[in-house]
C-alpha positions as CSV (number, residue, x, y, z in Angstrom):
1,M,80.0,0.3,13.0
2,R,77.2,0.3,10.5
3,A,75.0,3.3,9.8
4,T,71.3,2.8,9.0
5,V,70.2,5.8,6.9
6,F,66.5,6.3,7.1
7,H,64.5,8.2,4.4
8,P,64.1,11.8,5.6
9,R,60.4,11.4,6.4
10,L,61.2,8.4,8.6
11,A,64.1,10.2,10.2
12,A,61.7,13.1,10.9
13,L,59.3,10.7,12.8
14,F,62.2,9.7,15.1
15,R,63.3,13.3,15.5
16,D,60.0,14.9,16.1
17,H,57.8,12.3,17.7
18,L,59.8,9.5,19.4
19,G,58.4,9.1,23.0
20,Q,55.1,10.9,22.2
21,D,51.8,9.0,22.4
22,V,49.3,11.0,20.2
23,F,50.3,13.8,17.8
24,R,49.1,15.4,14.6
25,L,50.9,14.3,11.4
26,E,48.8,16.0,8.7
27,P,45.7,18.2,8.7
28,D,43.6,15.1,8.5
29,T,45.8,12.5,10.1
30,I,46.7,11.7,13.7
31,G,49.8,9.7,14.6
32,V,49.7,7.3,17.5
33,A,52.7,5.7,19.1
34,G,51.6,5.3,22.7
35,H,50.9,1.6,23.3
36,E,47.9,2.1,25.6
37,V,46.0,4.4,23.1
38,A,47.0,2.1,20.3
39,D,45.6,-0.9,22.1
40,R,42.3,0.8,22.6
41,L,42.0,2.0,19.0
42,L,42.9,-1.3,17.5
43,A,40.5,-3.2,19.8
44,A,37.7,-0.8,19.0
45,R,36.8,-2.4,15.6
46,R,38.2,-4.7,13.0
47,A,40.0,-3.5,9.9
48,T,37.7,-2.7,7.0
49,E,38.4,-4.3,3.6
50,T,40.2,-1.2,2.3
51,E,42.4,-1.1,5.5
52,R,43.6,-4.7,5.2
53,P,47.1,-4.8,3.9
54,T,46.8,-7.8,1.6
55,F,43.2,-8.6,0.9
56,K,41.9,-5.2,-0.3
57,P,39.3,-5.4,-3.1
58,L,40.7,-6.9,-6.3
59,H,39.6,-5.7,-9.7
60,G,36.6,-4.1,-8.0
61,R,35.6,-7.3,-6.2
62,S,35.5,-7.6,-2.5
63,I,37.4,-10.4,-0.9
64,S,35.5,-11.8,2.1
65,R,37.3,-12.9,5.2
66,S,36.3,-16.5,4.5
67,V,37.8,-16.4,1.0
68,A,41.0,-14.6,2.3
69,A,41.3,-17.3,5.0
70,S,41.0,-20.1,2.5
71,V,43.6,-18.5,0.2
72,M,46.0,-18.2,3.2
73,R,45.5,-21.8,4.1
74,T,46.3,-22.7,0.5
75,I,49.6,-20.8,0.4
76,G,50.3,-22.1,3.9
77,G,50.1,-25.6,2.7
78,D,52.6,-24.8,0.0
79,V,55.0,-23.3,2.5
80,R,54.8,-26.4,4.8
81,E,55.6,-28.6,1.8
82,A,58.6,-26.3,1.0
83,L,59.8,-26.5,4.5
84,A,59.6,-30.3,4.5
85,R,61.9,-30.4,1.5
86,T,64.6,-28.6,3.5
87,R,64.9,-31.4,6.1
88,P,67.7,-32.2,6.5
89,R,69.1,-28.7,5.9
90,P,70.6,-28.4,2.4
91,E,74.4,-27.9,2.4
92,D,74.8,-26.7,-1.2
93,V,72.9,-23.4,-1.1
94,D,74.8,-20.3,-2.1
95,L,73.1,-17.3,-0.5
96,S,76.0,-14.8,-1.0
97,G,75.2,-11.7,-3.0
98,V,72.9,-8.6,-2.7
99,W,70.1,-8.8,-0.2
100,P,67.1,-8.8,0.1
101,L,67.1,-9.9,-3.6
102,R,69.2,-13.0,-3.1
103,G,67.0,-14.2,-0.2
104,H,63.8,-13.4,-2.2
105,L,64.9,-15.5,-5.2
106,F,65.8,-18.4,-3.0
107,L,62.3,-18.3,-1.3
108,R,60.6,-17.9,-4.7
109,D,62.3,-21.0,-6.1
110,L,61.8,-23.0,-2.9
111,I,58.1,-22.4,-2.6
112,L,57.0,-21.7,-6.1
113,G,59.7,-23.3,-8.3
114,R,57.3,-25.8,-9.8
115,D,55.0,-23.1,-11.2
116,P,55.1,-21.9,-14.8
117,Y,56.9,-18.7,-15.8
118,R,53.8,-16.6,-16.2
119,L,53.1,-17.1,-12.5
120,R,56.6,-17.0,-11.1
121,I,57.3,-13.6,-12.9
122,L,54.6,-12.2,-10.6
123,M,57.1,-12.6,-7.8
124,S,59.5,-10.1,-9.3
125,R,60.5,-7.3,-6.9
126,N,60.6,-4.9,-9.9
127,L,56.8,-5.1,-9.9
128,E,56.8,-3.2,-6.7
129,L,57.8,0.0,-8.6
130,T,54.3,0.7,-9.7
131,P,50.9,-1.1,-9.5
132,K,50.3,-0.3,-13.2
133,L,53.3,-2.5,-14.1
134,T,52.0,-5.3,-11.9
135,W,48.6,-5.3,-13.5
136,A,50.1,-5.0,-17.0
137,V,52.1,-8.2,-16.4
138,I,49.1,-10.0,-14.9
139,A,46.9,-8.9,-17.9
140,V,49.4,-10.3,-20.4
141,G,49.7,-13.6,-18.5
142,A,45.9,-14.0,-18.3
143,A,45.6,-13.4,-22.0
144,L,48.0,-16.2,-23.0
145,P,46.2,-19.1,-24.5
146,G,45.7,-22.4,-22.7
147,R,45.3,-23.3,-19.1
148,V,48.0,-22.4,-16.5
149,S,49.9,-25.7,-16.2
150,R,53.4,-27.1,-16.3
151,R,54.2,-30.2,-18.3
152,N,55.2,-33.3,-16.2
153,A,55.2,-31.4,-13.0
154,P,52.5,-30.7,-10.4
155,L,51.6,-27.1,-9.6
156,T,51.6,-25.6,-6.2
157,A,48.2,-25.4,-4.5
158,I,48.1,-21.7,-4.9
159,A,48.8,-22.0,-8.6
160,G,46.1,-24.6,-8.8
161,L,43.5,-21.9,-8.1
162,T,44.7,-20.1,-11.2
163,A,44.6,-23.3,-13.3
164,D,41.0,-23.8,-12.4
165,A,40.0,-20.3,-13.6
166,I,38.1,-20.2,-16.8
167,G,38.2,-17.2,-19.2
168,Y,40.3,-14.1,-19.3
169,H,38.6,-12.2,-16.5
170,E,38.6,-15.1,-14.0
171,R,42.2,-15.9,-14.9
172,R,43.3,-12.3,-14.4
173,Y,41.5,-12.3,-11.0
174,A,43.1,-15.6,-10.0
175,M,46.6,-14.4,-11.0
176,G,46.0,-11.2,-9.0
177,M,45.2,-13.3,-6.0
178,Y,48.3,-15.5,-6.6
179,R,50.4,-12.3,-6.5
180,R,48.5,-11.0,-3.4
181,A,49.0,-14.3,-1.4
182,A,52.5,-15.5,-2.5
183,A,54.5,-12.3,-3.1
184,P,54.2,-10.9,0.5
185,V,55.6,-14.1,1.9
186,C,58.8,-13.9,-0.1
187,F,59.1,-10.1,0.2
188,T,58.5,-10.1,4.0
189,V,60.8,-13.0,4.9
190,S,63.7,-11.8,2.7
191,T,63.4,-8.3,4.1
192,L,63.2,-9.5,7.7
193,V,66.3,-11.6,7.4
194,T,68.2,-8.8,5.6
195,N,67.3,-6.5,8.4
196,A,68.6,-9.0,10.9
197,L,71.8,-9.5,9.1
198,W,72.4,-5.8,8.8
199,L,71.6,-5.1,12.4
200,G,73.5,-7.9,14.1
201,S,75.7,-10.1,12.0
202,P,78.0,-11.9,12.9
203,F,75.9,-13.4,15.7
204,A,77.0,-15.2,18.8
205,P,76.7,-18.9,18.1
206,E,74.4,-19.5,21.1
207,T,71.9,-16.8,20.1
208,P,68.6,-18.4,18.9
209,N,67.4,-17.4,15.4
210,R,64.0,-16.5,16.8
211,H,65.4,-14.0,19.3
212,I,67.5,-12.4,16.5
213,L,64.4,-12.1,14.3
214,Y,62.2,-10.7,17.1
215,E,64.8,-8.0,17.8
216,A,65.2,-7.2,14.1
217,M,61.4,-6.7,13.9
218,R,61.6,-4.4,16.9
219,L,64.2,-2.0,15.3
220,L,63.0,-2.4,11.7
221,P,59.4,-3.6,11.8
222,P,58.5,-4.6,8.2
223,S,54.9,-3.4,8.8
224,W,55.9,-0.1,10.3
225,N,52.5,1.6,10.3
226,I,48.9,0.6,10.6
227,L,46.2,2.8,9.0
228,R,42.7,3.2,10.3
229,N,40.3,5.5,8.6
230,A,38.2,8.0,10.5
231,C,35.3,6.5,12.5
232,P,33.0,7.6,15.4
233,E,34.7,5.4,17.9
234,Y,38.1,7.1,17.9
235,P,37.2,10.6,19.3
236,R,35.5,8.9,22.2
237,I,38.7,6.9,22.9
238,D,41.0,10.0,22.8
239,G,39.8,13.6,22.5
240,R,42.8,14.6,20.5
241,I,41.4,12.6,17.6
242,G,38.8,14.5,15.6
243,A,35.7,13.1,14.0
244,D,37.3,13.4,10.5
245,D,40.8,12.3,11.4
246,D,42.4,9.2,10.0
247,V,44.7,7.4,12.4
248,L,48.2,6.2,11.6
249,L,49.5,3.8,14.3
250,L,53.3,3.7,14.3
251,P,55.0,0.5,15.6
252,L,58.2,2.1,14.1
253,L,58.1,4.5,17.1
254,S,56.5,2.3,19.8
255,H,59.2,-0.3,19.2
256,R,61.8,2.2,20.2
257,D,59.9,4.1,22.9
258,P,62.4,4.6,25.8
259,K,59.5,4.2,28.3
260,L,59.0,0.6,27.1
261,W,62.5,-0.7,26.2
262,D,65.9,-0.7,27.9
263,D,68.6,0.6,25.5
264,P,65.9,1.1,22.9
265,V,68.1,1.8,19.9
266,E,70.5,-1.1,20.6
267,F,70.3,-4.5,18.9
268,R,70.0,-6.8,21.8
269,P,68.4,-10.2,20.9
270,E,69.1,-11.5,24.4
271,R,66.3,-9.3,25.7
272,W,63.8,-11.8,24.3
273,E,65.0,-14.5,26.8
274,N,62.6,-12.8,29.2
275,L,60.0,-11.2,27.0
276,D,56.9,-12.6,25.3
277,P,56.5,-11.1,21.8
278,D,52.7,-11.6,22.0
279,T,52.4,-9.6,25.2
280,A,55.3,-7.1,25.2
281,P,53.7,-3.6,25.4
282,G,53.9,-1.6,22.2
283,Y,55.3,-4.5,20.2
284,L,53.2,-5.1,17.0
285,P,55.3,-6.8,14.3
286,F,52.2,-8.9,13.3
287,G,49.5,-6.5,14.3
288,H,47.3,-6.2,17.4
289,S,46.1,-9.2,19.5
290,S,42.6,-8.5,18.3
291,E,43.6,-9.1,14.6
292,R,46.9,-10.8,14.1
293,C,48.4,-11.1,10.6
294,W,47.4,-14.4,9.1
295,G,50.8,-14.8,7.6
296,R,52.8,-14.9,10.8
297,H,52.8,-18.7,11.0
298,M,54.5,-18.8,7.6
299,V,56.9,-15.9,8.0
300,M,58.6,-17.0,11.2
301,P,59.5,-20.7,10.1
302,L,60.7,-19.5,6.7
303,A,62.7,-16.6,8.3
304,E,64.3,-19.0,10.8
305,L,65.2,-21.4,8.0
306,L,66.7,-18.7,5.8
307,L,68.7,-17.2,8.7
308,D,69.9,-20.7,9.7
309,L,71.1,-21.3,6.2
310,V,73.0,-18.0,6.2
311,R,74.6,-18.6,9.6
312,G,75.4,-22.2,8.7
313,S,77.2,-21.1,5.6
314,G,79.4,-18.6,7.5
315,L,77.8,-15.6,5.7
316,E,77.5,-12.1,7.1
317,V,77.4,-8.5,5.9
318,A,80.6,-7.7,4.0
319,P,83.0,-5.8,6.2
320,G,83.5,-3.1,3.6
321,Q,79.8,-2.0,3.7
322,T,79.3,0.5,6.5
323,S,76.0,2.1,5.6
324,A,72.6,1.1,4.1
325,K,69.5,3.0,3.2
326,V,66.0,2.4,4.4
327,P,63.6,3.8,1.7
328,L,60.1,5.1,2.3
329,V,58.1,2.1,1.2
330,G,55.3,-0.1,2.7
331,L,57.7,-2.9,3.7
332,L,60.4,-1.4,5.8
333,G,63.9,-2.6,5.4
334,V,67.5,-1.9,4.4
335,E,68.3,-2.3,0.7
336,D,71.3,-3.4,-1.2
337,V,73.1,-5.2,1.6
338,Q,76.2,-7.2,0.4
339,V,76.4,-10.6,2.1
340,A,79.5,-12.7,1.8
341,K,81.5,-15.4,3.4
342,V,84.0,-13.8,5.8
343,R,87.2,-15.1,7.4
344,R,88.0,-13.3,10.6
345,G,89.9,-10.2,9.5
346,A,89.3,-10.6,5.7
347,A,86.6,-11.3,3.2
348,S,87.0,-14.5,1.2
């Protein structure tokens, strides 16, 4: 039996608010876990540029929706090329080790391995420790002389945007956009697969990868909260929300609401045989139907590939590990999970 140890503030949300629909979290913040209220709030208006998780203003410059969509199409093309290179499925990939780091490094090299070091270093998970460290590394890379290129090898399309930038400030902006577009793909997919392995491995051979991933996103949604700043529409939707209240919508809670799910805390991928993830009430792994995450069409194929490689290699969570922590960070997931090849009854 494995124990998932949530950060105390996350554990307090389960303890104090599971099953509630609207409640006060802070003097200026209302929490929302009820799916009907959440639907109405999210449908009331689109996210502003400061509320978008990926394409917030960069170096003081707004990122229009058209520019953001173009960047996502670019990285999407790189992902499709990477997926094509894995057909047929490679047989010599060693994915044993500590996850999510091991999965993250595999994805980085698969998608971005052609890019020069000054760009690939921007994929480091260590840069998540502080934004100042991220921008310091970007500043150093942008200041290096010469164009961003790699001798005798083509760049990815997303790196090509950086290669076309002229001058320090444009190069710094382009490298920041590279980080914004590419890093979340590797981070999210490796975290999602780690969560799935922790929650359910070893899996029954007949269980589809997609059902496993849907269920992992239910119990450990990588995007576990959605922030909306105060606006006039919200008090009219629900009188418990004040005019100056920000709203924090919490899929972390709605995904475990006993009013919506049978056996809500149990990992049961078979439930998705009869459920549609796009219409299941309260299920928001990629946001609301009014504004789905642009990256979902990259995340799911990559996650299915990565999980398929792990399962095909006979890997699972090492039997000796019985607990894993879930820290309080923006991307929700268990950390430091040992994944190894296991013979029934003993680790190899």
